[in-house]
Amino acid sequence: MYSLRNYQTESIENTLAWWGSHTKPTDNPIIVLPCAAGKSVVIAGLVGRLFELWPSEHPRTLVIVPSKELAEQNAEKLVNVLPPDIRVGYYSASVGKKQPNADVIVATIGSVAKSAHVLGNIKCVIFDECHLISSDGAGMYRSLLNDLAKYCSFRAVGLTATPFRGNGVWLTDGRDPLFTGICHEVTVKFMLENGYNSPLVRPAEELAQIDVQAVPIVNGDYQLSELASQVSKHLALAASQAVQIAVNRKKWIAFCPTVATADEFALALGHLSISAAVVTGDTPKGEREALIRRYRAGQIRCLVTVLALTTGFDVPDVDCIIWLRPTRSPVLYVQGAGRGMRIAPGKTDCLWLDFSDTTERMGPIDAIRGKRASKRKAGSAPFAVCDNCGAQVMPAALLRCPECDHLMREVEDPKARSASDAAILSTQVEKVIKTYPIDDVEYDLHVSRNEGKPDSLLVKYWSGLRVVAREWIALQHTGYAQHRARQWWAYRSKEGMAYVPETIDQALEWIEAGYGLRRPTTVTVNESGKYPEIVGFEWPAQLDLGDESDRSSDTKGSVAGHAPALI
């Protein structure tokens, strides 16, 4: 039996809250969970919550996954989390079972894409690894949803570590996107701070770099045959350097652009007495499973792959990643790096050996956000996409996002995401951090410019004669934004969660009447980006808060799109 972590429970409740406040059947949210955050556990927990809340509706659920491995992982978690009277079945040729009458059907997309008519009354559709869904109406995923809608009404949600496509565009943007916003996000920073992720580290040694300047760009990434030709020139040297630098690392994964380069690199490692095996999408299933078993057991030191191990590969003690796959795709970059970020006994970090300029160009994996589609075709929906949370904002001319209150950018700044160094995590980037003494805190009503959307509490931190930081506290919002706002208030109040205002007007009335919100003595701000970001506060040493003065939250993250005010 699995016990859900607090952030996993929050993601489930915020999904339900999203469905409650976004009532159109096409309002489909995304849950963003980094590698090792437990997507399969959250899926099982969400299904269990649906059956708990609406037993009379018998909310049969379809869980769609891209591979046999993910089907088996999800089914295992479902069986362990759900009561035994909720039947879990498969609809997957690769698993060898088709059980369309099960209460919860775990299906591989290739098997179920044309089988909506046999599934019966489905109430919920859950997409694991939803970044794989096509942005257009075509594709197996969209075809399945369109067919399923002919027979029943349902709500849908996607889960991914990367809420953007291979070209970096938000999953909520583009022509006829399936998803419309993010209902809950757990950050890599939170996972690292709370010990749920293992950090990636770069070597002190300088690595050889694959030259891709002459490689043409096709569909947003490097043309594979030309790329493979360039990569091949560097494989022998890369193997030699990897063996020297990673001598004390036990389990390696190497990513290459093609099967031929993967074979060549495995051979180069073999010549250096490193046991290596190649696993690709073309590897027969039985052989693939046998190789991964040997790798888990330590009989193979390095698995060399193309794309086969970027998702659903669960070997926690991987402690070295060799990146020989120059790419412009943030999805490949983040998903590949994530293979080394699981925690394991005795593991302190994972060595990241990037023989390309990918890290330098893309920047830290925990700082990557989606971007807007570059152009809109005539007749496309009149919405903008929030840079901070990916929500669709209508009308497009709004200055602030109604979901997270982030200041909308009318023009995409291509320099905003260009990397200035080769740090793999943002904690390794030199930041412009300044700490200001706080002389006053001002509270005011921030009126939403989007009719029908809730207002927020604007908090201004004054140092001397100027405002050095701002926060927007979403007390009247729903879901995750409201949850974080209530935590913000509770941390500053003597009563904690016992007395939290329901409206902004009520909050301002309480403050005006002398309600004791404690005030920090300093605010620390990261000024390296386009907009200042609060990264922490200092509080008075002696506080008249009784036994609750040391209150803290188990969830780090942003309040209404800003850095945490919970220390």
Short mmCIF file of C-alpha atoms in Angstrom, two decimals, residues 48-484:
data_model
loop_
_atom_site.label_atom_id
_atom_site.label_comp_id
_atom_site.label_asym_id
_atom_site.label_seq_id
_atom_site.Cartn_x
_atom_site.Cartn_y
_atom_site.Cartn_z
CA GLY A 48 -9.22 6.46 -5.93
CA ARG A 49 -10.47 9.95 -5.05
CA LEU A 50 -12.98 9.87 -7.91
CA PHE A 51 -14.45 6.57 -6.71
CA GLU A 52 -14.48 7.89 -3.13
CA LEU A 53 -16.34 11.11 -4.00
CA TRP A 54 -18.78 9.74 -6.58
CA PRO A 55 -19.33 6.01 -5.94
CA SER A 56 -22.83 6.10 -7.41
CA GLU A 57 -21.46 7.46 -10.69
CA HIS A 58 -18.98 4.58 -10.89
CA PRO A 59 -16.34 6.81 -12.53
CA ARG A 60 -14.65 4.32 -14.82
CA THR A 61 -11.29 5.71 -15.86
CA LEU A 62 -9.05 5.29 -18.89
CA VAL A 63 -5.33 5.77 -18.25
CA ILE A 64 -3.42 6.19 -21.51
CA VAL A 65 0.33 5.59 -21.61
CA PRO A 66 2.87 5.51 -24.46
CA SER A 67 4.62 2.21 -23.64
CA LYS A 68 4.33 -1.24 -22.09
CA GLU A 69 6.73 -0.28 -19.29
CA LEU A 70 4.58 2.67 -18.22
CA ALA A 71 1.44 0.54 -18.50
CA GLU A 72 2.88 -1.98 -16.05
CA GLN A 73 4.15 0.72 -13.68
CA ASN A 74 0.77 2.44 -13.58
CA ALA A 75 -1.16 -0.81 -13.17
CA GLU A 76 1.06 -1.83 -10.25
CA LYS A 77 0.42 1.46 -8.43
CA LEU A 78 -3.31 1.30 -9.16
CA VAL A 79 -3.59 -2.20 -7.71
CA ASN A 80 -1.69 -1.19 -4.58
CA VAL A 81 -3.56 2.08 -3.96
CA LEU A 82 -7.14 1.21 -4.95
CA PRO A 83 -9.56 -0.98 -2.98
CA PRO A 84 -9.70 -4.57 -4.26
CA ASP A 85 -13.29 -4.16 -5.49
CA ILE A 86 -12.13 -1.65 -8.15
CA ARG A 87 -10.95 -3.84 -11.00
CA VAL A 88 -7.78 -2.78 -12.84
CA GLY A 89 -7.26 -4.09 -16.35
CA TYR A 90 -5.21 -3.55 -19.49
CA TYR A 91 -5.99 -2.69 -23.07
CA SER A 92 -2.58 -3.26 -24.60
CA ALA A 93 -1.26 -5.61 -27.23
CA SER A 94 2.28 -5.26 -25.89
CA VAL A 95 1.12 -6.40 -22.44
CA GLY A 96 -0.92 -9.15 -24.07
CA LYS A 97 -4.28 -8.26 -22.48
CA LYS A 98 -7.41 -6.45 -23.62
CA GLN A 99 -9.92 -5.99 -20.79
CA PRO A 100 -12.36 -3.25 -21.88
CA ASN A 101 -14.83 -3.96 -19.04
CA ALA A 102 -12.43 -3.16 -16.20
CA ASP A 103 -13.20 -0.26 -13.85
CA VAL A 104 -9.80 1.25 -14.58
CA ILE A 105 -8.29 0.51 -17.97
CA VAL A 106 -4.57 1.07 -18.47
CA ALA A 107 -4.07 1.31 -22.21
CA THR A 108 -1.20 1.84 -24.60
CA ILE A 109 -2.17 4.40 -27.17
CA GLY A 110 -1.35 2.22 -30.16
CA SER A 111 -3.80 -0.46 -29.02
CA VAL A 112 -6.68 1.72 -27.86
CA ALA A 113 -6.57 4.50 -30.47
CA LYS A 114 -9.30 2.94 -32.63
CA SER A 115 -11.21 1.12 -29.88
CA ALA A 116 -13.32 3.84 -28.22
CA HIS A 117 -16.49 1.99 -29.19
CA VAL A 118 -15.68 -1.01 -26.97
CA LEU A 119 -14.73 0.87 -23.78
CA GLY A 120 -18.21 1.67 -22.47
CA ASN A 121 -19.07 4.66 -20.26
CA ILE A 122 -15.80 6.40 -19.36
CA LYS A 123 -15.91 9.32 -16.90
CA CYS A 124 -12.24 10.27 -16.74
CA VAL A 125 -9.32 10.09 -19.16
CA ILE A 126 -5.79 10.47 -17.79
CA PHE A 127 -2.82 10.95 -20.10
CA ASP A 128 0.58 9.98 -18.74
CA GLU A 129 3.53 11.70 -20.47
CA CYS A 130 1.09 14.09 -22.13
CA HIS A 131 3.86 16.07 -23.83
CA LEU A 132 3.74 13.35 -26.48
CA ILE A 133 0.27 14.43 -27.62
CA SER A 134 0.14 16.13 -31.01
CA SER A 135 -0.62 19.84 -31.09
CA ASP A 136 -2.94 19.39 -34.04
CA GLY A 137 -6.26 17.61 -34.30
CA ALA A 138 -4.50 14.69 -35.99
CA GLY A 139 -2.67 11.99 -34.11
CA MET A 140 -3.79 8.92 -32.22
CA TYR A 141 -4.52 10.75 -28.97
CA ARG A 142 -6.85 13.32 -30.48
CA SER A 143 -8.58 10.75 -32.65
CA LEU A 144 -9.31 8.63 -29.59
CA LEU A 145 -10.80 11.56 -27.66
CA ASN A 146 -12.94 12.58 -30.60
CA ASP A 147 -14.25 9.02 -30.95
CA LEU A 148 -14.81 8.57 -27.21
CA ALA A 149 -16.84 11.79 -27.02
CA LYS A 150 -19.40 10.18 -29.35
CA TYR A 151 -20.29 7.63 -26.66
CA CYS A 152 -19.87 9.35 -23.27
CA SER A 153 -19.05 12.56 -21.39
CA PHE A 154 -15.78 12.70 -19.50
CA ARG A 155 -13.12 15.00 -18.06
CA ALA A 156 -9.46 14.70 -18.94
CA VAL A 157 -6.13 15.59 -17.36
CA GLY A 158 -2.53 15.16 -18.45
CA LEU A 159 0.62 14.52 -16.45
CA THR A 160 4.15 15.35 -17.51
CA ALA A 161 7.46 16.70 -16.31
CA THR A 162 7.64 18.97 -19.36
CA PRO A 163 4.45 20.93 -20.17
CA PHE A 164 5.77 21.93 -23.57
CA ARG A 165 6.45 20.23 -26.88
CA GLY A 166 9.75 19.34 -28.45
CA ASN A 167 9.98 22.83 -29.96
CA GLY A 168 9.50 24.42 -26.54
CA VAL A 169 5.96 25.72 -27.18
CA TRP A 170 3.49 25.33 -24.31
CA LEU A 171 1.11 22.37 -24.63
CA THR A 172 -1.62 24.95 -24.06
CA ASP A 173 -0.64 26.92 -27.17
CA GLY A 174 -0.80 26.28 -30.89
CA ARG A 175 -3.71 25.35 -33.11
CA ASP A 176 -6.56 23.65 -31.24
CA PRO A 177 -4.52 22.62 -28.18
CA LEU A 178 -5.88 19.77 -26.07
CA PHE A 179 -4.84 21.38 -22.77
CA THR A 180 -5.82 24.82 -21.49
CA GLY A 181 -3.78 25.36 -18.32
CA ILE A 182 -1.75 23.94 -15.45
CA CYS A 183 -3.74 22.98 -12.35
CA HIS A 184 -0.74 22.04 -10.21
CA GLU A 185 3.02 22.19 -10.58
CA VAL A 186 5.75 20.72 -8.43
CA THR A 187 9.11 22.27 -9.22
CA VAL A 188 12.51 20.63 -9.48
CA LYS A 189 13.68 23.13 -6.88
CA PHE A 190 11.08 21.83 -4.41
CA MET A 191 12.08 18.23 -5.10
CA LEU A 192 15.76 19.00 -4.52
CA GLU A 193 15.18 21.06 -1.37
CA ASN A 194 13.06 18.32 0.17
CA GLY A 195 15.35 15.44 -0.72
CA TYR A 196 13.08 13.88 -3.34
CA ASN A 197 15.56 14.41 -6.20
CA SER A 198 19.27 13.79 -6.53
CA PRO A 199 21.19 16.79 -7.92
CA LEU A 200 23.05 16.75 -11.20
CA VAL A 201 26.68 17.87 -11.06
CA ARG A 202 29.09 18.82 -13.81
CA PRO A 203 32.73 17.73 -13.89
CA ALA A 204 35.63 20.03 -13.11
CA GLU A 205 37.39 18.77 -16.23
CA GLU A 206 36.81 20.41 -19.61
CA LEU A 207 35.04 18.11 -22.06
CA ALA A 208 35.44 17.81 -25.80
CA GLN A 209 32.54 19.51 -27.55
CA ILE A 210 30.71 18.27 -30.63
CA ASP A 211 30.66 20.98 -33.29
CA VAL A 212 27.14 21.40 -34.70
CA GLN A 213 27.45 24.84 -36.27
CA ALA A 214 27.20 23.44 -39.79
CA VAL A 215 24.33 21.03 -39.02
CA PRO A 216 21.04 22.22 -40.58
CA ILE A 217 17.89 22.68 -38.50
CA VAL A 218 14.81 20.70 -39.60
CA ASN A 219 11.48 21.02 -37.77
CA GLY A 220 13.13 22.83 -34.90
CA ASP A 221 15.98 20.38 -34.24
CA TYR A 222 19.16 19.19 -35.87
CA GLN A 223 18.89 17.13 -39.04
CA LEU A 224 19.66 13.62 -37.82
CA SER A 225 21.93 12.24 -40.53
CA GLU A 226 24.14 15.35 -40.54
CA LEU A 227 24.11 15.41 -36.74
CA ALA A 228 25.12 11.76 -36.55
CA SER A 229 28.03 12.42 -38.90
CA GLN A 230 29.35 15.16 -36.61
CA VAL A 231 28.77 13.17 -33.42
CA SER A 232 30.58 10.14 -34.84
CA LYS A 233 33.81 12.16 -35.14
CA HIS A 234 33.91 12.71 -31.38
CA LEU A 235 32.80 9.35 -29.98
CA ALA A 236 36.23 7.81 -29.39
CA LEU A 237 37.46 10.87 -27.50
CA ALA A 238 34.18 11.14 -25.57
CA ALA A 239 34.45 7.50 -24.51
CA SER A 240 38.02 8.02 -23.34
CA GLN A 241 37.12 11.12 -21.33
CA ALA A 242 34.02 9.51 -19.83
CA VAL A 243 36.00 6.50 -18.64
CA GLN A 244 38.57 8.75 -16.96
CA ILE A 245 36.10 11.15 -15.33
CA ALA A 246 33.37 8.66 -14.36
CA VAL A 247 35.72 5.99 -13.08
CA ASN A 248 33.96 5.86 -9.69
CA ARG A 249 30.42 5.94 -11.12
CA LYS A 250 28.55 2.64 -11.22
CA LYS A 251 25.59 3.02 -13.58
CA TRP A 252 25.86 5.12 -16.72
CA ILE A 253 23.36 6.07 -19.42
CA ALA A 254 24.58 7.51 -22.73
CA PHE A 255 22.25 9.32 -25.14
CA CYS A 256 23.14 9.32 -28.86
CA PRO A 257 21.28 10.72 -31.90
CA THR A 258 20.99 7.51 -33.95
CA VAL A 259 21.23 3.76 -33.59
CA ALA A 260 24.47 3.76 -35.58
CA THR A 261 26.14 6.27 -33.24
CA ALA A 262 24.82 4.34 -30.22
CA ASP A 263 26.39 1.13 -31.55
CA GLU A 264 29.63 2.97 -32.26
CA PHE A 265 29.82 4.47 -28.77
CA ALA A 266 29.07 1.14 -27.07
CA LEU A 267 31.87 -0.42 -29.11
CA ALA A 268 34.25 2.38 -28.09
CA LEU A 269 33.44 1.79 -24.42
CA GLY A 270 33.97 -1.94 -24.88
CA HIS A 271 37.46 -1.30 -26.22
CA LEU A 272 38.13 0.53 -22.94
CA SER A 273 36.90 -2.44 -20.87
CA ILE A 274 33.54 -0.87 -20.00
CA SER A 275 30.58 -3.25 -20.36
CA ALA A 276 27.99 -1.51 -22.51
CA ALA A 277 24.77 -2.44 -24.30
CA VAL A 278 22.54 -0.61 -26.75
CA VAL A 279 18.79 -0.25 -26.11
CA THR A 280 16.70 1.51 -28.76
CA GLY A 281 13.13 1.56 -29.92
CA ASP A 282 14.03 -1.22 -32.37
CA THR A 283 15.38 -3.55 -29.68
CA PRO A 284 13.05 -6.58 -29.36
CA LYS A 285 11.04 -6.43 -26.15
CA GLY A 286 12.42 -9.60 -24.64
CA GLU A 287 15.99 -8.58 -25.36
CA ARG A 288 15.36 -5.07 -24.04
CA GLU A 289 13.93 -6.38 -20.77
CA ALA A 290 16.83 -8.79 -20.34
CA LEU A 291 19.39 -6.03 -20.91
CA ILE A 292 17.71 -3.72 -18.40
CA ARG A 293 17.61 -6.55 -15.83
CA ARG A 294 21.35 -7.10 -16.28
CA TYR A 295 21.91 -3.35 -16.00
CA ARG A 296 19.95 -3.18 -12.75
CA ALA A 297 22.03 -6.07 -11.41
CA GLY A 298 25.29 -4.28 -12.24
CA GLN A 299 26.33 -6.70 -14.99
CA ILE A 300 26.22 -3.89 -17.57
CA ARG A 301 27.80 -0.58 -16.64
CA CYS A 302 26.49 1.64 -19.44
CA LEU A 303 23.24 1.54 -21.38
CA VAL A 304 23.51 3.44 -24.65
CA THR A 305 20.25 4.62 -26.14
CA VAL A 306 18.64 6.96 -28.63
CA LEU A 307 15.23 7.90 -27.25
CA ALA A 308 14.08 4.65 -25.67
CA LEU A 309 15.02 5.58 -22.08
CA THR A 310 13.88 9.21 -21.91
CA THR A 311 10.54 8.36 -20.24
CA GLY A 312 9.33 5.59 -17.98
CA PHE A 313 12.80 4.23 -17.22
CA ASP A 314 12.95 3.58 -13.48
CA VAL A 315 16.48 2.73 -12.32
CA PRO A 316 17.04 5.05 -9.34
CA ASP A 317 20.75 4.44 -8.85
CA VAL A 318 21.85 5.84 -12.24
CA ASP A 319 24.77 8.09 -11.25
CA CYS A 320 26.22 9.22 -14.58
CA ILE A 321 24.61 10.54 -17.77
CA ILE A 322 26.71 10.93 -20.91
CA TRP A 323 25.01 13.40 -23.26
CA LEU A 324 26.10 12.86 -26.87
CA ARG A 325 22.84 14.08 -28.38
CA PRO A 326 23.03 17.80 -29.27
CA THR A 327 19.44 19.06 -29.38
CA ARG A 328 17.31 22.16 -29.47
CA SER A 329 14.39 20.31 -27.89
CA PRO A 330 13.81 21.21 -24.23
CA VAL A 331 11.73 18.04 -23.85
CA LEU A 332 14.61 15.75 -24.85
CA TYR A 333 16.99 17.74 -22.65
CA VAL A 334 14.83 17.75 -19.51
CA GLN A 335 13.57 14.19 -19.90
CA GLY A 336 17.08 12.90 -20.55
CA ALA A 337 18.56 14.71 -17.55
CA GLY A 338 15.72 13.42 -15.40
CA ARG A 339 16.95 9.83 -15.80
CA GLY A 340 19.70 10.63 -13.32
CA MET A 341 17.72 12.55 -10.71
CA ARG A 342 16.05 9.72 -8.81
CA ILE A 343 17.28 9.11 -5.29
CA ALA A 344 18.76 5.80 -4.17
CA PRO A 345 20.58 4.47 -1.08
CA GLY A 346 24.20 5.59 -1.13
CA LYS A 347 23.67 7.97 -4.05
CA THR A 348 24.57 11.62 -3.45
CA ASP A 349 24.37 13.03 -6.98
CA CYS A 350 24.51 12.18 -10.68
CA LEU A 351 27.41 13.22 -12.91
CA TRP A 352 26.28 15.07 -16.06
CA LEU A 353 28.78 14.78 -18.92
CA ASP A 354 27.56 16.98 -21.77
CA PHE A 355 29.76 16.69 -24.86
CA SER A 356 27.53 19.16 -26.73
CA ASP A 357 26.51 22.77 -26.21
CA THR A 358 23.00 21.74 -25.09
CA THR A 359 23.43 22.73 -21.44
CA GLU A 360 25.14 25.99 -22.36
CA ARG A 361 22.39 26.96 -24.81
CA MET A 362 19.33 25.77 -22.88
CA GLY A 363 20.43 26.66 -19.38
CA PRO A 364 19.49 24.95 -16.09
CA ILE A 365 16.82 22.27 -16.45
CA ASP A 366 14.87 23.61 -13.46
CA ALA A 367 14.58 27.06 -15.05
CA ILE A 368 13.14 26.01 -18.42
CA ARG A 369 9.63 27.24 -19.15
CA GLY A 370 7.47 26.94 -22.23
CA LYS A 371 7.29 29.60 -24.89
CA ARG A 372 4.50 30.93 -27.05
CA ALA A 373 3.90 29.76 -30.58
CA SER A 374 5.74 32.17 -32.85
CA LYS A 375 2.86 32.90 -35.20
CA ARG A 376 -0.87 32.41 -35.19
CA LYS A 377 -2.73 31.44 -38.30
CA ALA A 378 -5.82 33.31 -39.41
CA GLY A 379 -8.88 32.18 -37.52
CA SER A 380 -7.00 30.93 -34.47
CA ALA A 381 -8.40 31.49 -30.98
CA PRO A 382 -7.90 35.06 -29.63
CA PHE A 383 -5.96 34.02 -26.54
CA ALA A 384 -2.48 34.68 -25.25
CA VAL A 385 -0.46 32.15 -23.28
CA CYS A 386 1.00 33.02 -19.88
CA ASP A 387 4.78 32.67 -19.78
CA ASN A 388 4.64 31.72 -16.10
CA CYS A 389 1.92 29.06 -15.87
CA GLY A 390 0.96 28.28 -19.49
CA ALA A 391 -2.70 29.22 -19.03
CA GLN A 392 -4.76 30.41 -21.98
CA VAL A 393 -5.57 34.08 -21.31
CA MET A 394 -8.63 35.60 -22.97
CA PRO A 395 -8.83 38.26 -24.24
CA ALA A 396 -5.25 38.26 -25.42
CA ALA A 397 -4.77 41.95 -24.55
CA LEU A 398 -4.95 41.40 -20.77
CA LEU A 399 -1.91 42.70 -18.89
CA ARG A 400 -2.03 40.04 -16.16
CA CYS A 401 -2.78 36.33 -16.21
CA PRO A 402 -6.13 35.63 -14.47
CA GLU A 403 -4.84 32.28 -13.20
CA CYS A 404 -1.54 33.29 -11.54
CA ASP A 405 -1.55 37.13 -11.85
CA HIS A 406 1.76 37.07 -13.70
CA LEU A 407 2.52 40.16 -15.78
CA MET A 408 1.90 39.19 -19.40
CA ARG A 409 4.61 39.87 -21.96
CA GLU A 410 3.35 41.24 -25.23
CA VAL A 411 6.61 40.51 -27.08
CA GLU A 412 8.63 37.35 -26.65
CA ASP A 413 12.17 38.17 -25.54
CA PRO A 414 14.51 35.62 -27.15
CA LYS A 415 17.30 36.62 -24.79
CA ALA A 416 15.28 35.70 -21.73
CA ARG A 417 15.99 31.97 -22.10
CA SER A 418 19.46 32.14 -23.64
CA ALA A 419 21.99 30.51 -21.36
CA SER A 420 24.89 32.60 -20.08
CA ASP A 421 26.78 29.64 -18.65
CA ALA A 422 26.69 25.86 -18.61
CA ALA A 423 24.99 25.18 -15.29
CA ILE A 424 22.67 22.17 -15.32
CA LEU A 425 20.69 23.41 -12.26
CA SER A 426 19.72 26.99 -11.50
CA THR A 427 21.40 26.76 -8.10
CA GLN A 428 24.68 26.63 -10.02
CA VAL A 429 24.01 29.87 -11.95
CA GLU A 430 25.52 33.10 -10.69
CA LYS A 431 22.57 35.27 -9.73
CA VAL A 432 22.16 38.93 -8.90
CA ILE A 433 20.88 38.48 -5.36
CA LYS A 434 20.18 41.52 -3.20
CA THR A 435 18.83 41.76 0.34
CA TYR A 436 16.91 44.86 1.41
CA PRO A 437 15.81 45.93 4.89
CA ILE A 438 12.03 46.25 5.03
CA ASP A 439 10.76 49.56 6.38
CA ASP A 440 7.11 49.05 5.57
CA VAL A 441 4.68 46.54 4.06
CA GLU A 442 1.72 47.88 2.10
CA TYR A 443 -1.42 45.87 1.35
CA ASP A 444 -3.86 46.80 -1.39
CA LEU A 445 -6.56 45.42 -3.65
CA HIS A 446 -5.38 44.31 -7.07
CA VAL A 447 -8.39 44.38 -9.39
CA SER A 448 -8.40 41.71 -12.07
CA ARG A 449 -8.63 43.15 -15.57
CA ASN A 450 -10.41 40.03 -16.76
CA GLU A 451 -14.15 40.24 -16.12
CA GLY A 452 -15.38 37.37 -13.98
CA LYS A 453 -11.93 36.48 -12.65
CA PRO A 454 -11.13 37.00 -8.94
CA ASP A 455 -9.10 39.88 -7.55
CA SER A 456 -5.95 39.39 -5.47
CA LEU A 457 -4.16 40.95 -2.51
CA LEU A 458 -1.22 43.07 -3.66
CA VAL A 459 1.64 43.16 -1.14
CA LYS A 460 4.40 45.77 -1.58
CA TYR A 461 7.65 45.67 0.37
CA TRP A 462 9.18 49.12 0.93
CA SER A 463 12.85 49.77 1.61
CA GLY A 464 13.48 53.44 2.14
CA LEU A 465 11.60 55.39 -0.50
CA ARG A 466 11.02 52.63 -3.04
CA VAL A 467 9.20 49.34 -3.49
CA VAL A 468 11.79 46.57 -3.82
CA ALA A 469 9.46 43.57 -4.15
CA ARG A 470 5.82 42.70 -4.81
CA GLU A 471 3.60 39.67 -4.29
CA TRP A 472 0.08 38.91 -5.50
CA ILE A 473 -1.78 36.71 -3.01
CA ALA A 474 -4.64 34.81 -4.66
CA LEU A 475 -7.04 34.40 -1.71
CA GLN A 476 -10.15 34.45 -3.92
CA HIS A 477 -8.81 32.08 -6.57
CA THR A 478 -9.45 28.34 -6.59
CA GLY A 479 -7.26 25.27 -6.52
CA TYR A 480 -3.52 25.48 -6.12
CA ALA A 481 -3.31 29.30 -6.22
CA GLN A 482 -5.79 29.60 -3.33
CA HIS A 483 -4.05 26.85 -1.37
CA ARG A 484 -0.71 28.65 -1.60
#
